[in-house]
Coordinates of C-alpha atoms and ligand atoms in Angstrom, one line a residue:
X262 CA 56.0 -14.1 35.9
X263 CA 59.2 -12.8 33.6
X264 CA 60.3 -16.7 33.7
X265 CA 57.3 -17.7 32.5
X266 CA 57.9 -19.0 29.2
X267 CA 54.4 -19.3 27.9
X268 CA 54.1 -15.1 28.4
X269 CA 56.6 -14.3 26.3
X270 CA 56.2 -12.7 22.7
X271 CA 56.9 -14.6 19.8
X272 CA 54.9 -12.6 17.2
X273 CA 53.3 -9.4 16.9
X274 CA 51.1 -8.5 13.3
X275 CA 50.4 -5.3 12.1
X276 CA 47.3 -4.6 9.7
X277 CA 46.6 -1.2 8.5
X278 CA 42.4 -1.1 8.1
X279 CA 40.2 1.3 6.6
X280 CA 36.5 1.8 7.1
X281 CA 34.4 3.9 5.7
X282 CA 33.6 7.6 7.0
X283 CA 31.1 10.2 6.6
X284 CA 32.4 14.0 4.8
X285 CA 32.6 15.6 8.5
X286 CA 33.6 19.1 8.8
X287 CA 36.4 20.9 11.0
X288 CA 38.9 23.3 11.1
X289 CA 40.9 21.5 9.1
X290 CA 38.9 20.2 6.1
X291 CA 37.0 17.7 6.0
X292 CA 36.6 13.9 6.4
X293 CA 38.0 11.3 3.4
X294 CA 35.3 8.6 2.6
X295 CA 37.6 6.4 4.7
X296 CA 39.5 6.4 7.6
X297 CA 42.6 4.3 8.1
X298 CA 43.8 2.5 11.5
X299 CA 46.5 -0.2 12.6
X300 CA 45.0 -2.8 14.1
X301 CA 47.9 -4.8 16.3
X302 CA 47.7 -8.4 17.7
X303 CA 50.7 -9.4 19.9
X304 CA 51.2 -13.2 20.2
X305 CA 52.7 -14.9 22.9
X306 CA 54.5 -18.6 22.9
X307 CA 51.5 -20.5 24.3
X308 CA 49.0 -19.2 20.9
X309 CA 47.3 -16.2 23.1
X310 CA 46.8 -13.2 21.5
X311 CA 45.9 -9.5 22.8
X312 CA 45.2 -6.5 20.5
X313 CA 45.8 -2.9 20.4
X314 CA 44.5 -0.9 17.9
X315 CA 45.9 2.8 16.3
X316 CA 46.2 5.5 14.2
X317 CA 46.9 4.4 10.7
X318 CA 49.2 6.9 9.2
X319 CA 52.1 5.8 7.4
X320 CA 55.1 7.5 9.2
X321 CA 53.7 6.0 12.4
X322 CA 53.3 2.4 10.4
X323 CA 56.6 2.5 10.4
X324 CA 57.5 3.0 14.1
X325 CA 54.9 0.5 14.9
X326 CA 57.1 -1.4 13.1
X327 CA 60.3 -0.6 14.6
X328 CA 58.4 -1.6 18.0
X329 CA 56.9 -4.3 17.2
X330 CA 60.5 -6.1 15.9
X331 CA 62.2 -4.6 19.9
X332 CA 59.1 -6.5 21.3
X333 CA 59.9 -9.8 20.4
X334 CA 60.8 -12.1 23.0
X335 CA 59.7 -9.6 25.9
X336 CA 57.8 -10.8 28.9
X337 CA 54.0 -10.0 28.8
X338 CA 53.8 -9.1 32.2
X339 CA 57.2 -6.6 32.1
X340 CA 55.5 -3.4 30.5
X341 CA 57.9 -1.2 32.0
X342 CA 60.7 -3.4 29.9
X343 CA 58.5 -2.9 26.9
X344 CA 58.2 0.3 27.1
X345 CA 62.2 0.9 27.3
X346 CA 62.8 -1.6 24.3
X347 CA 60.6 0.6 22.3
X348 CA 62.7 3.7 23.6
X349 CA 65.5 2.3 22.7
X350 CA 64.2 1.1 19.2
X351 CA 62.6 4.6 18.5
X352 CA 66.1 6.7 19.8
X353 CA 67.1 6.0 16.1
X354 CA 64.3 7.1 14.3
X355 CA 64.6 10.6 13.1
X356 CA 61.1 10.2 11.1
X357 CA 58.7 13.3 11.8
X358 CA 54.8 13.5 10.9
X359 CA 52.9 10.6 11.1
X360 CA 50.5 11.6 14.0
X361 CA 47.3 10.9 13.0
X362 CA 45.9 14.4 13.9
X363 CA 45.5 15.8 10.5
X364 CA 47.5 18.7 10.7
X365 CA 46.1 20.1 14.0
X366 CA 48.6 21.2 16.8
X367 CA 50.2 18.4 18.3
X368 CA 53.3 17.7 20.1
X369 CA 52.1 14.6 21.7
X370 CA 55.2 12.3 22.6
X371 CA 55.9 10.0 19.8
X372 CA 57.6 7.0 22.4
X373 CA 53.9 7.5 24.3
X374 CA 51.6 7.3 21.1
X375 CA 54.3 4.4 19.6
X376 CA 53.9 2.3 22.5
X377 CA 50.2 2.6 23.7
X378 CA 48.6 -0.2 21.3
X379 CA 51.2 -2.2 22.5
X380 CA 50.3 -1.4 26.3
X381 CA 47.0 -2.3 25.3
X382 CA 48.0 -5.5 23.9
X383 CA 49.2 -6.7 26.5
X384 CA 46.8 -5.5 29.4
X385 CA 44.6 -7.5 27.4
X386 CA 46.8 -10.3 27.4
X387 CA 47.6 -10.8 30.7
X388 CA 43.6 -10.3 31.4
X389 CA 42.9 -12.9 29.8
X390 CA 45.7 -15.3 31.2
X391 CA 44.7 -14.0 35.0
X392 CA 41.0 -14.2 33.6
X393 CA 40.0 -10.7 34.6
X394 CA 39.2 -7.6 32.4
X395 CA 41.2 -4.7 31.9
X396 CA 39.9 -2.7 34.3
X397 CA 40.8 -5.0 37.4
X398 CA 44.5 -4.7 36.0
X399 CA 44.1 -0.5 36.6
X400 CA 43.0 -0.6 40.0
X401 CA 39.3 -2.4 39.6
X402 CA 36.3 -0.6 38.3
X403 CA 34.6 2.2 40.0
X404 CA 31.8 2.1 37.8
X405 CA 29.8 -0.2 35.7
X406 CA 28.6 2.2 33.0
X407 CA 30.6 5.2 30.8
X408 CA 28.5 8.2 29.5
X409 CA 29.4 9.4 25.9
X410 CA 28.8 12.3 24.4
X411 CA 26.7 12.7 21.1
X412 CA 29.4 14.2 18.6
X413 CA 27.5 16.7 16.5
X414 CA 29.8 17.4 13.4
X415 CA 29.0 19.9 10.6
X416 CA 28.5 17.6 7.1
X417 CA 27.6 17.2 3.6
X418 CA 24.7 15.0 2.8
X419 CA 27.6 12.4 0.9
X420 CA 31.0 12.5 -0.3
X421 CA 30.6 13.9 -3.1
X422 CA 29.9 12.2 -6.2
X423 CA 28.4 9.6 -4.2
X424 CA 24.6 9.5 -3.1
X425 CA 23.6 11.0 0.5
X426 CA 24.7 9.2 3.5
X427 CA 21.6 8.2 6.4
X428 CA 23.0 11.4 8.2
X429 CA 22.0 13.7 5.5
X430 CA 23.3 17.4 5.7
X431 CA 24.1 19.6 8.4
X432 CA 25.3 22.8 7.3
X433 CA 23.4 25.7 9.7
X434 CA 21.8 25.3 12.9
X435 CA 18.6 23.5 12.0
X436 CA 20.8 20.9 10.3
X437 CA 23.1 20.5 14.0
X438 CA 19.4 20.4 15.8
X439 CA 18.3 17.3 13.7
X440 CA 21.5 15.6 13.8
X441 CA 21.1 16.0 17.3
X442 CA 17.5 14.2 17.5
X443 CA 18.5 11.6 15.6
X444 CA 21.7 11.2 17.7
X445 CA 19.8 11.3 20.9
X446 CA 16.8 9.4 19.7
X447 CA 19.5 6.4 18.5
X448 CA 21.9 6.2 21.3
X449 CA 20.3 7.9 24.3
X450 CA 23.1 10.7 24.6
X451 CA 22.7 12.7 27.5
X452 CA 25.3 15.6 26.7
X453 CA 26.2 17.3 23.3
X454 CA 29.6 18.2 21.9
X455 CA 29.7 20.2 18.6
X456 CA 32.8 20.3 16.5
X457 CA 33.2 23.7 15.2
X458 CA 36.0 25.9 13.5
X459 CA 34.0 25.2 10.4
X460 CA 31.7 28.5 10.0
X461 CA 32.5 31.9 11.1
X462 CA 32.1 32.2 15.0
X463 CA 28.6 33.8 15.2
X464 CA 27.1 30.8 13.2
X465 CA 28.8 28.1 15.4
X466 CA 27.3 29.9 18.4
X467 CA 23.9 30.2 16.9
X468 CA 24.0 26.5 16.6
X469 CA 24.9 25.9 20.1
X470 CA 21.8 28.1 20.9
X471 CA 19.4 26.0 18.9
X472 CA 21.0 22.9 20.5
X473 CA 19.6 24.8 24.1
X474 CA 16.4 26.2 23.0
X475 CA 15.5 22.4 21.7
X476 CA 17.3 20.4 24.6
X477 CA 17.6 23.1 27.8
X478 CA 18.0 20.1 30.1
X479 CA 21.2 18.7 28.0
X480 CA 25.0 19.9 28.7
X481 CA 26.4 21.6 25.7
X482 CA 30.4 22.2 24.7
X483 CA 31.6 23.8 21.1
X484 CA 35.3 22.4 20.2
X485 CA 36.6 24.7 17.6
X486 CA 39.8 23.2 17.2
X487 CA 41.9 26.5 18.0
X488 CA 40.2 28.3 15.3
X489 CA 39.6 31.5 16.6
X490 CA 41.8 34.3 17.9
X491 CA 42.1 35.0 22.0
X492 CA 39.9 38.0 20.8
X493 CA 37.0 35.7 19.6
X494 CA 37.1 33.3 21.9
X495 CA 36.5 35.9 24.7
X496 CA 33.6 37.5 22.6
X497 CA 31.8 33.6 22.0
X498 CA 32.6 33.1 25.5
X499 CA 30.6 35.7 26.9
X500 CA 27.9 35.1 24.4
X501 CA 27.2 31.6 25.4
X502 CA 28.3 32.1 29.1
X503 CA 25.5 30.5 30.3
X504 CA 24.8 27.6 27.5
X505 CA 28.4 25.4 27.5
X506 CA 29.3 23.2 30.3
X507 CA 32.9 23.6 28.7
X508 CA 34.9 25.4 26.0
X509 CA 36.9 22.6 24.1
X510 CA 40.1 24.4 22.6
X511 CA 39.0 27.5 21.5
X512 CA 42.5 29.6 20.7
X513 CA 45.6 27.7 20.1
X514 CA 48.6 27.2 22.8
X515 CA 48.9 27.2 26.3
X516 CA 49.1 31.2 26.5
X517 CA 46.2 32.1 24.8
X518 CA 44.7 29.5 26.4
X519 CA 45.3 31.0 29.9
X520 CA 44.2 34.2 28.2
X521 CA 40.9 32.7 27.2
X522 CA 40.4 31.1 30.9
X523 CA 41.0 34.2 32.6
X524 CA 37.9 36.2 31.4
X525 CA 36.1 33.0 30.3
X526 CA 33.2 32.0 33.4
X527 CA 32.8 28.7 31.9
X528 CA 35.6 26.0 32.6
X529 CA 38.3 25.2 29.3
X530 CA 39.1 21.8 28.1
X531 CA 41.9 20.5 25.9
X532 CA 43.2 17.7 23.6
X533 CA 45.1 20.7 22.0
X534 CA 47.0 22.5 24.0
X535 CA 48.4 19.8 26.2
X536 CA 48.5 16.4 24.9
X537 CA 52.2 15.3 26.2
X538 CA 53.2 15.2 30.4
X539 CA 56.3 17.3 29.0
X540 CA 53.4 20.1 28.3
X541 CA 51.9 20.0 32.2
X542 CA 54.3 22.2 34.1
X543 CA 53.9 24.7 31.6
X544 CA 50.0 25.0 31.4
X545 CA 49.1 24.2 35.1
X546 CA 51.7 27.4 35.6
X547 CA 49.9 29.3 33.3
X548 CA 46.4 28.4 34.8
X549 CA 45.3 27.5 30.6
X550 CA 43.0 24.6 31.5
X551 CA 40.1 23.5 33.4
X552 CA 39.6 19.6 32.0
X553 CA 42.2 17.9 30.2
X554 CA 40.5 15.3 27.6
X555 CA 42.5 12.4 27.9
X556 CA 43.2 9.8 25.2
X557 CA 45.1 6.6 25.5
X558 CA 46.5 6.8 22.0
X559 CA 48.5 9.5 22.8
X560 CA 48.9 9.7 26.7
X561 CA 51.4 6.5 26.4
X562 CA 48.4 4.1 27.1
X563 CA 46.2 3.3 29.8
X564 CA 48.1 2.8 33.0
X565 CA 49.7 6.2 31.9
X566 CA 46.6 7.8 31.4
X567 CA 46.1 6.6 34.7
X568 CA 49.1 8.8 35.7
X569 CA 47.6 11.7 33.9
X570 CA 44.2 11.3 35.8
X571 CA 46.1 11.6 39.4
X572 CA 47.9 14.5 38.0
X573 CA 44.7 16.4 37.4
X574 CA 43.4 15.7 40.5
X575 CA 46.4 16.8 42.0
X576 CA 46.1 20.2 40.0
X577 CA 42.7 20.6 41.0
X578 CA 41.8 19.9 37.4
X579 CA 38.8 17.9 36.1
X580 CA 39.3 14.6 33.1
X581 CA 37.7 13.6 29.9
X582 CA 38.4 12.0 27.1
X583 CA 38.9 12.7 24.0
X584 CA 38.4 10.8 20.7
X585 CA 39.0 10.3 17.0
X586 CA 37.6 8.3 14.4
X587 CA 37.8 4.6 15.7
X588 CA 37.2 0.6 15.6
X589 CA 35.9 -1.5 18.4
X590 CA 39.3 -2.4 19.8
X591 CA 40.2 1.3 21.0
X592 CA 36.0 1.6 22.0
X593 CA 36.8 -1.3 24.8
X594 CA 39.9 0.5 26.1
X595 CA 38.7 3.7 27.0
X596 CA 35.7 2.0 28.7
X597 CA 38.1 -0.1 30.8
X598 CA 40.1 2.9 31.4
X599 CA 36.9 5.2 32.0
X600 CA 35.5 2.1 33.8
X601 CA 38.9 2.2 36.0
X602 CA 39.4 5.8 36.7
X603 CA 37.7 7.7 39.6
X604 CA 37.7 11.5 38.3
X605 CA 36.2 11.3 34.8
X606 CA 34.2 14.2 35.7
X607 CA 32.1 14.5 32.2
X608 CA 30.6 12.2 29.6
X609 CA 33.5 10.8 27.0
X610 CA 33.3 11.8 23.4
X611 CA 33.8 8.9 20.9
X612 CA 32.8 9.4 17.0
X613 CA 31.2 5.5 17.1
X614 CA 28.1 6.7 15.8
X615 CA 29.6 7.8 12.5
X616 CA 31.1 4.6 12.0
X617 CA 28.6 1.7 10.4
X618 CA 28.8 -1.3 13.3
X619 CA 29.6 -3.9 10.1
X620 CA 32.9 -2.1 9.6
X621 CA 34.7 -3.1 12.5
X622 CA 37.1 -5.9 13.2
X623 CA 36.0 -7.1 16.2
X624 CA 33.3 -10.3 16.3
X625 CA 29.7 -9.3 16.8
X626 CA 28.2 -5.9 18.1
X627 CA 29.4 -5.9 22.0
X628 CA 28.6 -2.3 22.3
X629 CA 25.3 -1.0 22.9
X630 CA 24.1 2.1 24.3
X631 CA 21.7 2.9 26.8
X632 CA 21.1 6.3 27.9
X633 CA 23.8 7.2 25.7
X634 CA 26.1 5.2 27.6
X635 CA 27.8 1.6 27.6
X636 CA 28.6 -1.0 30.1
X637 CA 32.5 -1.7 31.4
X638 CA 33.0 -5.3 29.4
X639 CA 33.1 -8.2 32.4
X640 CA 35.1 -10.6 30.1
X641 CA 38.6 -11.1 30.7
X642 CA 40.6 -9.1 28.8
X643 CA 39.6 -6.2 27.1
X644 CA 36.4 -8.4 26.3
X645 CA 36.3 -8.3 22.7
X646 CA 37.4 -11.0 20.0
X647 CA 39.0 -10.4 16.7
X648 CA 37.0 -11.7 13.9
X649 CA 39.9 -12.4 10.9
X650 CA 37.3 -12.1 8.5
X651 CA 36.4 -8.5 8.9
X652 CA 39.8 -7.7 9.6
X653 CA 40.4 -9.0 5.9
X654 CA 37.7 -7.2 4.8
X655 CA 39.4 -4.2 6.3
X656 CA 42.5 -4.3 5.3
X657 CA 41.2 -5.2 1.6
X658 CA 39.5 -1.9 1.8
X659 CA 42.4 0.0 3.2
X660 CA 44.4 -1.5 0.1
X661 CA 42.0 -0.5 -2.6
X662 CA 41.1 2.8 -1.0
X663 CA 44.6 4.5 -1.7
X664 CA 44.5 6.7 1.6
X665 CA 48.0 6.5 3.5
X666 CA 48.1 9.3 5.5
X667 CA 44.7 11.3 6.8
X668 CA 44.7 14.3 5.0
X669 CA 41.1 16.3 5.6
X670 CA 42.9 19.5 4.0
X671 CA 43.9 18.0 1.0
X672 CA 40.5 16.3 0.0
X673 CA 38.7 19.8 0.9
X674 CA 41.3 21.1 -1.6
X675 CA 39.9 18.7 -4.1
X676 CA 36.5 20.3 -4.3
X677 CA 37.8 24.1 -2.9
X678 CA 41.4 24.4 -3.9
X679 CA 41.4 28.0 -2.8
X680 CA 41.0 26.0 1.0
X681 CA 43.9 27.2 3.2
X682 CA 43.8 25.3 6.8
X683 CA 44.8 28.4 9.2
X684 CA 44.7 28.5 13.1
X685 CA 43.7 30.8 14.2
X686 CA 41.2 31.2 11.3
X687 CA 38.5 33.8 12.8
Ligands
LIG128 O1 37.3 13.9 13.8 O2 37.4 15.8 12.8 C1 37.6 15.1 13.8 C2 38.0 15.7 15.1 O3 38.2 17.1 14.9 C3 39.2 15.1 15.6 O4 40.2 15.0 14.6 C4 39.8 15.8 16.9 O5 41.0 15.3 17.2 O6 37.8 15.0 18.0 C5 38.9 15.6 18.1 C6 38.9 16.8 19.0 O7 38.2 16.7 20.0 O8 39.7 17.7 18.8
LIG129 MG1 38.9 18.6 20.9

C-alpha cells in the first residue's frame, strides 16, 4: 500500500470548536458554558478525508500542530511510521500543560494523546478506501451494540446570569434521583455513574443511596475524582459495600489506591491513577486496580487501546471506558473500539447527554440510544460525515467564546474566589 500514491497525505486541518456546556460540578470546579475541542481532518492526494477529533486546549493546539506539519506526505496505511514522525516532531517540544484534564492528576503520555486523533484519522480513512468500518480494521466486531452509562453530575440550574438550563438543579440527593429519571426515561440507561468530589463524603454517599432505594435493579459507581483521603475512602467504602458495582478513583495515586483496594470489597476503577502504559508495572505490582477506564484520547488511540485491553486481561483486570465532554466524531470511535474489543466488562460512560445534538460537527443525528445503548456504525469508516457548516458554526463559537484552555477552577473562582481545588479535599 505505502506506494500507493493516492493514500498519501497532502493536507491535514485543524479547527478548534466549542459547544455549549451545562455548569457541572467536580472536584475541580465546575463546568464553563462551553467546552472547547480540535476537530482534525487528514486529507489524502486522491480528495478523501478521515477525521479525528480532540481535546481543545491550547498547549496541545500547538503539538497537534507540530504533528500535523511531520504528517505530511506519510502513507495512510503506515501508522506505525506516523506514529514515529510525530515522535520525532514532539522530541523537541519542551511545552508542558495542555492536557485537557482540568487540573486533575494526569501523567498520560503526551506522544500517545498527540497522536491518537491522528490514529483515528486515518483508521477512518483507510475504512473507507477498503470500504469497511473501523471496527473490522481492529480485529472485527464482537458486538453490535455498546451500553453507556447515565452520567449523573451535581449542577446549577444555569450558568449563572443566564436562565435555567432543561436539566435544572441538582444540588442534594433528590436533585441526583431526578436527574436520574429523566436520564433514564430519555436514553434508556441501564447503569448509573455519579461524579462526586463535589460535597462532603457523607452527602455523595447519601445520594448513591437514593439512586438504590429508587432504582435497586440498576448498577451504581461514585467517581470522586481522588477527593478523599485513603481514610475516607475506606469509611464510604464500607458504607456502600453493598450499593456500587465499582469505586471510580476514590484517593489519589497508585498507593493509596492499593490501600483503598485492600480493605475495599467492591472492585476499584481508574482514569486517574493510571492513564499512561509507563504507569502499569507499577500499579498491577501494587494490586491498586480492579477496571482500568480506558480512553482513546489518551491511551495513544485505538489499536493501542487495543493493546491496553489485552494487558488487562492478562492482569486479570476488567476494562471500561472513560469519557470527557465530547462531539460526535470521538462518540463513533469508542463505539468502534467498544464494538471491537472483547473484555469491556461494564457499560461506557460518555457525557453525550449533556451536550445539545445541534452542536455537533458531524451531519445529521447518527446516534440514538436504545436501552441506554447505541449500535456499532456499519458504514465504512468511522461512519459519520463532517458537515462544514456546523463545523463553522463551531469554530465561530469557539472564537467569540474566549475559552482557550478548560479551566473549571478558575470560573468557580469567578463566583467563589475563596475556591481552592485540593486533592485530597475530604
Ligand atoms: O467532565 O467534569 C467532568 C469529569 O470529571 C471529567 O473531567 C473526568 O475526566 O469524566 C471524567 C472522569 O471519569 O474522571
Ligand atoms: Mg473518572
Amino acid at each position: 500500500m505505502s506506494s500507493a500514491k493516492s493514500t498519501h497525505i497532502v493536507d491535514i486541518n485543524l479547527t478548534p470548536v466549542a459547544f455549549a456546556d451545562p455548569p457541572l460540578l467536580n472536584a475541580v470546579g465546575v463546568h464553563e458554558p462551553f467546552a472547547i475541542r480540535t476537530i482534525i481532518e487528514v486529507v489524502t492526494d486522491s480528495g478523501a478525508y478521515g477525521l479525528g477529533e480532540t481535546y481543545g486546549d491550547e498547549a496541545h493546539q500547538n503539538r497537534l500542530t507540530l504533528a500535523a506539519d511531520a504528517l505530511i506526505g506519510t502513507d495512510i496505511f503506515d501508522i506505525n511510521r506516523a506514529r514515529e514522525a510525530v515522535e520525532a516532531a514532539l522530541a523537541a517540544d519542551a511545552t508542558a500543560g495542555g492536557h485537557g484534564m482540568s487540573g486533575m492528576i494526569t501523567d498520560s503520555s503526551t506522544l500517545d494523546r498527540v497522536f491518537s486523533p491522528f490514529e483515528v484519522a486515518l483508521l477512518d480513512l483507510q475504512g473507507k478506501i477498503l470500504g469497511v468500518p473501523v471496527a473490522d480494521l481492529l480485529g472485527g466486531r464482537v458486538r453490535d451494540r455498546v451500553d453507556f452509562s447515565g452520567y449523573l453530575f451535581y449542577k446549577w440550574a444555569g450558568h449563572p446570569g443566564f436562565p435555567d438550563d432543561e436539566w435544572g438543579e441538582a444540588l442534594d440527593p433528590e436533585g441526583i434521583v431526578r436527574q436520574a429519571e429523566k436520564m433514564i426515561d430519555e436514553y434508556g440507561f441501564t447503569a448509573l455513574k455519579l461524579k462526586g468530589g463535589v460535597f462532603p463524603p457523607d452527602e455523595e454517599a447519601a445520594a448513591i443511596e437514593a439512586l438504590a432505594a429508587r432504582f435497586p435493579d440498576v448498577p451504581l459507581r461514585i467517581d470522586p475524582n481522588a477527593a478523599w483521603t485513603v481514610e475516607t475512602s475506606i469509611r464510604v467504602a464500607e458504607r456502600l459495600d453493598s450499593t456500587l458495582e465499582y469505586l471510580e478513583d476514590p484517593t489519589p495515586g497508585i498507593e493509596g489506591m492499593a490501600e483503598v483496594r485492600a480493605a475495599a470489597n467492591m472492585p476499584l476503577a481508574t482514569n486517574m491513577c493510571v492513564v499512561a502504559f509507563a504507569q502499569l508495572p507499577d500499579a498491577v505490582a501494587a494490586g491498586s486496580i480492579d477496571v482500568i477506564l480506558s480512553d482513546h484520547h489518551f491511551w495513544g488511540g485505538l489499536r493501542r487501546s487495543t493493546t491496553l485491553a489485552g494487558i488487562a486481561e492478562t492482569f486479570g483486570m476488567s476494562l471500561s471506558m472513560h469519557s470527557n465532554s465530547h462531539l460526535g466524531i470521538s462518540l463513533a470511535a469508542m463505539l468502534h473500539l467498544a464494538g471491537a474489543t472483547k473484555n469491556i466488562d461494564y457499560a461506557c460512560d460518555t457525557h453525550w447527554p449533556w451536550k445539545n445534538p445541534e452542536d455537533d460537527v458531524v451531519v445529521g443525528d447518527p446516534f440514538s440510544f436504545v436501552g441506554g445503548a447505541l449500535e456499532v456504525p456499519t458504514r465504512p469508516g468511522l461512519g459519520v460525515e463532517l458537515d462544514r457548516e456546523r463545523l463553522a458554526r463551531l469554530h465561530q463559537q469557539y472564537i467569540d467564546c474566549g475559552i482557550r484552555n478548560r479551566d473549571d477552577t478558575g470560573y468557580m473562582q469567578k463566583f467563589d474566589p475563596e475556591y481552592r481545588a485540593v486533592a485530597p479535599r475530604w
